């Protein structure tokens, strides 16, 4: 199959590559760029493990083709921590609240939450948070730590929006 | 001086790489020259293979090889049976199907190509001519005369039939004041770890050795069976479960065809080969749990004392029996639960069907057992007009009756003897957490508002921490830091934190001074695996005893160096010193150097072996019996059949708690599985044995919306059978959930008089119950 050139920015760095039009974005990230922090859980857009931000908006990288990301700005879990490795507040809250066990779904949750707190900085009620997170599946934790982490971090974001 | 960390909420040491996208899962690994495999799976549940034409697939330039059964040579073998049993007629799957297909999803061919896309392209070009045959898709009809046969030489599809019991059951029933009888249909579901299975293998031609990475719960098991299949010695295979395995829940605790095929292909091609299961394959080829039918009977006195319990259980085992009859046995032996039963009998029928093989999924046959017993308790309470908590209380084994001999044998062949526990305390605590005593008033008020709320209880006793063993090697390096190696490999449970906590206390070190290496058969010769809630007991006590030995060794060597008696020496903060004279000290690093023989001419104290290291394999004498009570509150929408979980309370006993944060995480996660089990997760097969809902769009896992945060209380009754006093906790959160919810839904719908006899309880099924009573 004929390959197409693509150029995109990921976590502030420029990447170029050649991909078959059918190549999914997640395979491009994982296989071609070795950005293996984004995971593949179902390949049909339900579990959310592969969530990344495309121009700041959460998308399923298993349902997005790499060529669709051409010319766009991506952010993956590798881009969350600060330049010196300091954890993003969401990451720190996940650690504090035992919001991860096997860690396979974690990247997807973190990216969905990043999008959530940016698009709805005033989110507060547990019910609302739970509804907003229902697009990501976790099989280990039973979600309580994840919800607790988001409640805490949302309160911080309301105080000092970044 | 470091503080004791056993029992503390130590934050997890595993988290940092996982939070930053730096985890290492099997599919993240890449080796130079690596090829990718894809598996062709049968679309039929039962069929004869007439011919396979792979020529078009092989002709693709991107394809390195296509393997079918006839290409496997001496490796065309059945996967060895893990647990043979004279009561079982075992039939096992081959790496690739030979003549007959026995479930839709069975592996037929393996393609190895430049990348996964090319490999899947090639799958499409393989022509298989199948003669489809009628399939056994339902366990009860599989037993009927004239049913198709899953294995032509197994009459009646009966893999096994056995009876467990004690006491004069006939006399108990004939003399009883009340006998109740009820059929139940229970279902469990898939493991559905978020990471599917994955295998990578590399063959080193010069050393004639294979290294295999697998997202497995049991690397030593994989190594042993792979050596058997590949016809090599065990030392020629090293299996590594990478530090990160994305969940297990049971289905990753067995040897799969792909764990033979991938290293076979890597050796044949002389290049590394990787295969990663996709979610659809996980539905079609990773083991599951499915249906059990129970015909339960309970005999009681008028005041609610149970005189006898009997149950005819029919168990769907799928097309093959990789775990033998372990799981049906667990079901049978778990039914008595926390109750004093004068008589008991289970008649178990294990049936082959043309479906994915059944092996344990979190709970391992126990949720179904608990469902049967607890539902009967609720029915009896209703019949006798007793409170469901009260009838249970009247039959509970009391703490002073421990150890309590149940009168049956467990799957390890030992008598079921509950070692310890306080069942009344668990029940009482869970009731308190749930506000049980004030619930009836709330319920009446809700009814007046036209709302239907209900409360339900589920009690369980779980045999955890079974042997044969797990091991630990504790080694102190010249830096004074510790390496803890164990065969017990984690899938998110936090071994690197909890096991380090145990070692830290024993060696008077900080947790962070202890590195933990897991799941590498090259690093520790023996291991069993992380499943069956067995790691705290088996690996935990191994760590304790190995660390203790290292401590004694350090003191013995220091005694020589410092010319002081052992009793005058103390270990703390990374050195051994003379009590009262802390300047007379030697660091652990220096002791390690001495013990390693780096001081030529120095003589080790008598009986001390070289190396500041010790290995211990802990082998428990029998199961450690954990227990607990779950009390749940739900609201049922009688019009739609929708159920909302209002409250979830757990009081449980897993012995001494190593790390409450991690234990609570295990319980909360287990509860989520229980909610899935009770309301959402059903593998629906049609009459041809086709799985109709093989996607997360149709097979629903619970989300944040469905799983409330459980209230959890730890009732710590020290286990007398191991030095740490611990019991397992990995499955307890799941085990009584379905039973408790069934009771709560039934209680909510009490005004209508329905009886819940089946899970999963979809809205449709609840509506059907209500329609049955004219609502």
mmCIF file of C-alpha atoms in Angstrom, chain B residues 538-706:
data_model
loop_
_atom_site.group_PDB
_atom_site.id
_atom_site.type_symbol
_atom_site.label_atom_id
_atom_site.label_comp_id
_atom_site.label_asym_id
_atom_site.label_seq_id
_atom_site.Cartn_x
_atom_site.Cartn_y
_atom_site.Cartn_z
ATOM 1 C CA UNK B 538 2.960 -17.500 49.918
ATOM 2 C CA UNK B 539 5.288 -14.751 48.706
ATOM 3 C CA UNK B 540 4.798 -12.519 51.758
ATOM 4 C CA UNK B 541 5.943 -15.169 54.195
ATOM 5 C CA UNK B 542 8.795 -16.216 51.892
ATOM 6 C CA UNK B 543 10.035 -12.648 51.982
ATOM 7 C CA UNK B 544 9.726 -12.500 55.755
ATOM 8 C CA UNK B 545 11.655 -15.714 56.312
ATOM 9 C CA UNK B 546 14.334 -14.977 53.718
ATOM 10 C CA UNK B 547 14.861 -11.500 55.161
ATOM 11 C CA UNK B 548 15.051 -12.935 58.659
ATOM 12 C CA UNK B 549 17.728 -15.348 57.537
ATOM 13 C CA UNK B 550 19.712 -12.553 55.908
ATOM 14 C CA UNK B 551 19.461 -10.549 59.088
ATOM 15 C CA UNK B 552 20.765 -13.456 61.154
ATOM 16 C CA UNK B 553 23.557 -13.981 58.682
ATOM 17 C CA UNK B 554 24.556 -10.314 58.792
ATOM 18 C CA UNK B 555 24.668 -10.463 62.561
ATOM 19 C CA UNK B 556 26.718 -13.653 62.563
ATOM 20 C CA UNK B 557 29.326 -12.146 60.232
ATOM 21 C CA UNK B 558 29.338 -8.847 62.139
ATOM 22 C CA UNK B 559 29.836 -10.761 65.361
ATOM 23 C CA UNK B 560 33.048 -12.150 63.879
ATOM 24 C CA UNK B 561 34.219 -8.772 62.605
ATOM 25 C CA UNK B 562 33.306 -6.771 65.691
ATOM 26 C CA UNK B 563 34.264 -9.514 68.112
ATOM 27 C CA UNK B 564 30.942 -9.215 69.890
ATOM 28 C CA UNK B 565 28.324 -11.783 70.765
ATOM 29 C CA UNK B 566 25.303 -12.078 68.432
ATOM 30 C CA UNK B 567 23.012 -11.090 71.277
ATOM 31 C CA UNK B 568 24.845 -7.818 71.771
ATOM 32 C CA UNK B 569 24.353 -6.775 68.169
ATOM 33 C CA UNK B 570 21.560 -4.808 66.590
ATOM 34 C CA UNK B 571 20.713 -4.011 63.009
ATOM 35 C CA UNK B 572 19.361 -0.611 62.021
ATOM 36 C CA UNK B 573 19.771 2.083 59.379
ATOM 37 C CA UNK B 574 21.872 -0.094 57.129
ATOM 38 C CA UNK B 575 24.443 -1.289 59.627
ATOM 39 C CA UNK B 576 25.015 -3.725 62.442
ATOM 40 C CA UNK B 577 26.360 -2.239 65.647
ATOM 41 C CA UNK B 578 27.106 -3.163 69.210
ATOM 42 C CA UNK B 579 24.167 -2.261 71.408
ATOM 43 C CA UNK B 580 25.112 0.725 73.547
ATOM 44 C CA UNK B 581 28.237 1.394 71.495
ATOM 45 C CA UNK B 582 26.935 2.593 68.119
ATOM 46 C CA UNK B 583 30.400 3.550 66.914
ATOM 47 C CA UNK B 584 31.352 -0.117 66.949
ATOM 48 C CA UNK B 585 29.477 -0.750 63.715
ATOM 49 C CA UNK B 586 29.811 -2.316 60.309
ATOM 50 C CA UNK B 587 27.664 -1.367 57.359
ATOM 51 C CA UNK B 588 25.489 -3.863 55.507
ATOM 52 C CA UNK B 589 27.487 -3.071 52.384
ATOM 53 C CA UNK B 590 30.726 -4.003 54.118
ATOM 54 C CA UNK B 591 29.128 -7.158 55.473
ATOM 55 C CA UNK B 592 27.963 -8.019 51.961
ATOM 56 C CA UNK B 593 31.500 -7.560 50.652
ATOM 57 C CA UNK B 594 32.858 -9.763 53.411
ATOM 58 C CA UNK B 595 30.208 -12.415 52.852
ATOM 59 C CA UNK B 596 30.914 -12.409 49.139
ATOM 60 C CA UNK B 597 34.520 -13.374 49.858
ATOM 61 C CA UNK B 598 36.132 -10.079 48.935
ATOM 62 C CA UNK B 599 38.476 -10.280 51.911
ATOM 63 C CA UNK B 600 40.822 -13.071 50.953
ATOM 64 C CA UNK B 601 41.956 -15.064 53.920
ATOM 65 C CA UNK B 602 38.920 -14.203 56.024
ATOM 66 C CA UNK B 603 37.034 -17.213 57.296
ATOM 67 C CA UNK B 604 33.221 -17.133 57.271
ATOM 68 C CA UNK B 605 31.678 -18.037 60.621
ATOM 69 C CA UNK B 606 30.839 -21.744 60.887
ATOM 70 C CA UNK B 607 27.648 -22.678 59.055
ATOM 71 C CA UNK B 608 27.404 -19.371 57.190
ATOM 72 C CA UNK B 609 27.232 -19.748 53.425
ATOM 73 C CA UNK B 610 28.815 -17.158 51.129
ATOM 74 C CA UNK B 611 26.844 -14.134 50.077
ATOM 75 C CA UNK B 612 24.675 -11.869 52.210
ATOM 76 C CA UNK B 613 21.719 -13.593 50.690
ATOM 77 C CA UNK B 614 19.017 -16.072 51.573
ATOM 78 C CA UNK B 615 16.363 -17.938 49.667
ATOM 79 C CA UNK B 616 13.173 -19.117 51.223
ATOM 80 C CA UNK B 617 10.220 -20.932 49.754
ATOM 81 C CA UNK B 618 7.170 -20.743 51.970
ATOM 82 C CA UNK B 619 4.782 -23.626 51.650
ATOM 83 C CA UNK B 620 1.524 -23.254 53.568
ATOM 84 C CA UNK B 621 0.043 -26.304 55.264
ATOM 85 C CA UNK B 622 -3.449 -25.581 53.912
ATOM 86 C CA UNK B 623 -5.667 -22.741 52.739
ATOM 87 C CA UNK B 624 -5.974 -19.616 54.881
ATOM 88 C CA UNK B 625 -9.684 -18.911 55.094
ATOM 89 C CA UNK B 626 -10.575 -15.266 54.533
ATOM 90 C CA UNK B 627 -14.149 -14.134 55.020
ATOM 91 C CA UNK B 628 -16.457 -11.178 54.894
ATOM 92 C CA UNK B 629 -19.881 -9.656 54.765
ATOM 93 C CA UNK B 630 -21.200 -7.336 52.075
ATOM 94 C CA UNK B 631 -24.377 -5.327 52.637
ATOM 95 C CA UNK B 632 -25.677 -3.450 49.613
ATOM 96 C CA UNK B 633 -28.496 -1.014 49.055
ATOM 97 C CA UNK B 634 -30.156 -0.465 45.696
ATOM 98 C CA UNK B 635 -33.016 1.384 44.134
ATOM 99 C CA UNK B 636 -34.962 -0.380 41.412
ATOM 100 C CA UNK B 637 -36.989 1.471 38.843
ATOM 101 C CA UNK B 638 -39.953 -0.880 38.537
ATOM 102 C CA UNK B 639 -41.021 0.671 35.254
ATOM 103 C CA UNK B 640 -37.697 0.293 33.427
ATOM 104 C CA UNK B 641 -35.965 -2.426 35.436
ATOM 105 C CA UNK B 642 -32.997 -0.144 35.960
ATOM 106 C CA UNK B 643 -31.022 -0.590 39.175
ATOM 107 C CA UNK B 644 -29.022 2.090 40.921
ATOM 108 C CA UNK B 645 -26.520 1.056 43.559
ATOM 109 C CA UNK B 646 -27.050 3.406 46.492
ATOM 110 C CA UNK B 647 -24.566 2.063 48.981
ATOM 111 C CA UNK B 648 -21.987 -0.671 49.310
ATOM 112 C CA UNK B 649 -20.611 -1.789 52.671
ATOM 113 C CA UNK B 650 -17.887 -4.364 53.216
ATOM 114 C CA UNK B 651 -16.522 -5.794 56.439
ATOM 115 C CA UNK B 652 -13.902 -8.395 55.748
ATOM 116 C CA UNK B 653 -11.136 -10.396 57.345
ATOM 117 C CA UNK B 654 -7.922 -10.981 55.433
ATOM 118 C CA UNK B 655 -5.898 -11.473 58.577
ATOM 119 C CA UNK B 656 -3.265 -8.856 59.249
ATOM 120 C CA UNK B 657 -3.414 -6.078 56.677
ATOM 121 C CA UNK B 658 -0.042 -5.352 55.061
ATOM 122 C CA UNK B 659 -1.095 -2.090 53.416
ATOM 123 C CA UNK B 660 -4.675 -0.834 53.935
ATOM 124 C CA UNK B 661 -4.559 1.363 50.842
ATOM 125 C CA UNK B 662 -3.706 -1.583 48.633
ATOM 126 C CA UNK B 663 -6.171 -3.926 50.355
ATOM 127 C CA UNK B 664 -8.955 -1.384 49.942
ATOM 128 C CA UNK B 665 -7.985 -1.033 46.281
ATOM 129 C CA UNK B 666 -8.283 -4.791 45.852
ATOM 130 C CA UNK B 667 -11.709 -4.822 47.484
ATOM 131 C CA UNK B 668 -13.038 -1.809 45.593
ATOM 132 C CA UNK B 669 -11.815 -3.319 42.326
ATOM 133 C CA UNK B 670 -13.334 -6.662 43.254
ATOM 134 C CA UNK B 671 -16.641 -5.001 43.992
ATOM 135 C CA UNK B 672 -16.585 -3.444 40.523
ATOM 136 C CA UNK B 673 -16.177 -6.941 39.057
ATOM 137 C CA UNK B 674 -19.085 -8.046 41.220
ATOM 138 C CA UNK B 675 -21.263 -5.245 39.897
ATOM 139 C CA UNK B 676 -20.375 -6.254 36.352
ATOM 140 C CA UNK B 677 -21.071 -9.857 37.237
ATOM 141 C CA UNK B 678 -24.473 -9.088 38.699
ATOM 142 C CA UNK B 679 -25.840 -6.543 36.250
ATOM 143 C CA UNK B 680 -23.896 -6.304 33.005
ATOM 144 C CA UNK B 681 -21.470 -8.973 31.976
ATOM 145 C CA UNK B 682 -22.981 -11.861 30.083
ATOM 146 C CA UNK B 683 -21.386 -13.840 27.299
ATOM 147 C CA UNK B 684 -24.317 -14.579 25.049
ATOM 148 C CA UNK B 685 -23.978 -17.505 22.668
ATOM 149 C CA UNK B 686 -26.470 -18.556 20.012
ATOM 150 C CA UNK B 687 -27.476 -22.145 19.277
ATOM 151 C CA UNK B 688 -24.560 -22.538 16.887
ATOM 152 C CA UNK B 689 -22.072 -21.633 19.585
ATOM 153 C CA UNK B 690 -21.401 -18.158 18.215
ATOM 154 C CA UNK B 691 -20.630 -15.468 20.740
ATOM 155 C CA UNK B 692 -23.077 -12.699 19.864
ATOM 156 C CA UNK B 693 -21.659 -9.853 21.939
ATOM 157 C CA UNK B 694 -17.907 -9.960 21.390
ATOM 158 C CA UNK B 695 -17.245 -6.255 21.836
ATOM 159 C CA UNK B 696 -17.314 -3.670 24.600
ATOM 160 C CA UNK B 697 -20.272 -2.105 22.837
ATOM 161 C CA UNK B 698 -22.381 -5.177 23.512
ATOM 162 C CA UNK B 699 -20.638 -6.734 26.496
ATOM 163 C CA UNK B 700 -20.616 -4.011 29.095
ATOM 164 C CA UNK B 701 -17.998 -3.401 31.729
ATOM 165 C CA UNK B 702 -19.070 -1.174 34.617
ATOM 166 C CA UNK B 703 -17.944 2.447 34.375
ATOM 167 C CA UNK B 704 -17.567 5.254 36.915
ATOM 168 C CA UNK B 705 -21.337 5.683 36.697
ATOM 169 C CA UNK B 706 -22.122 2.220 37.968
#
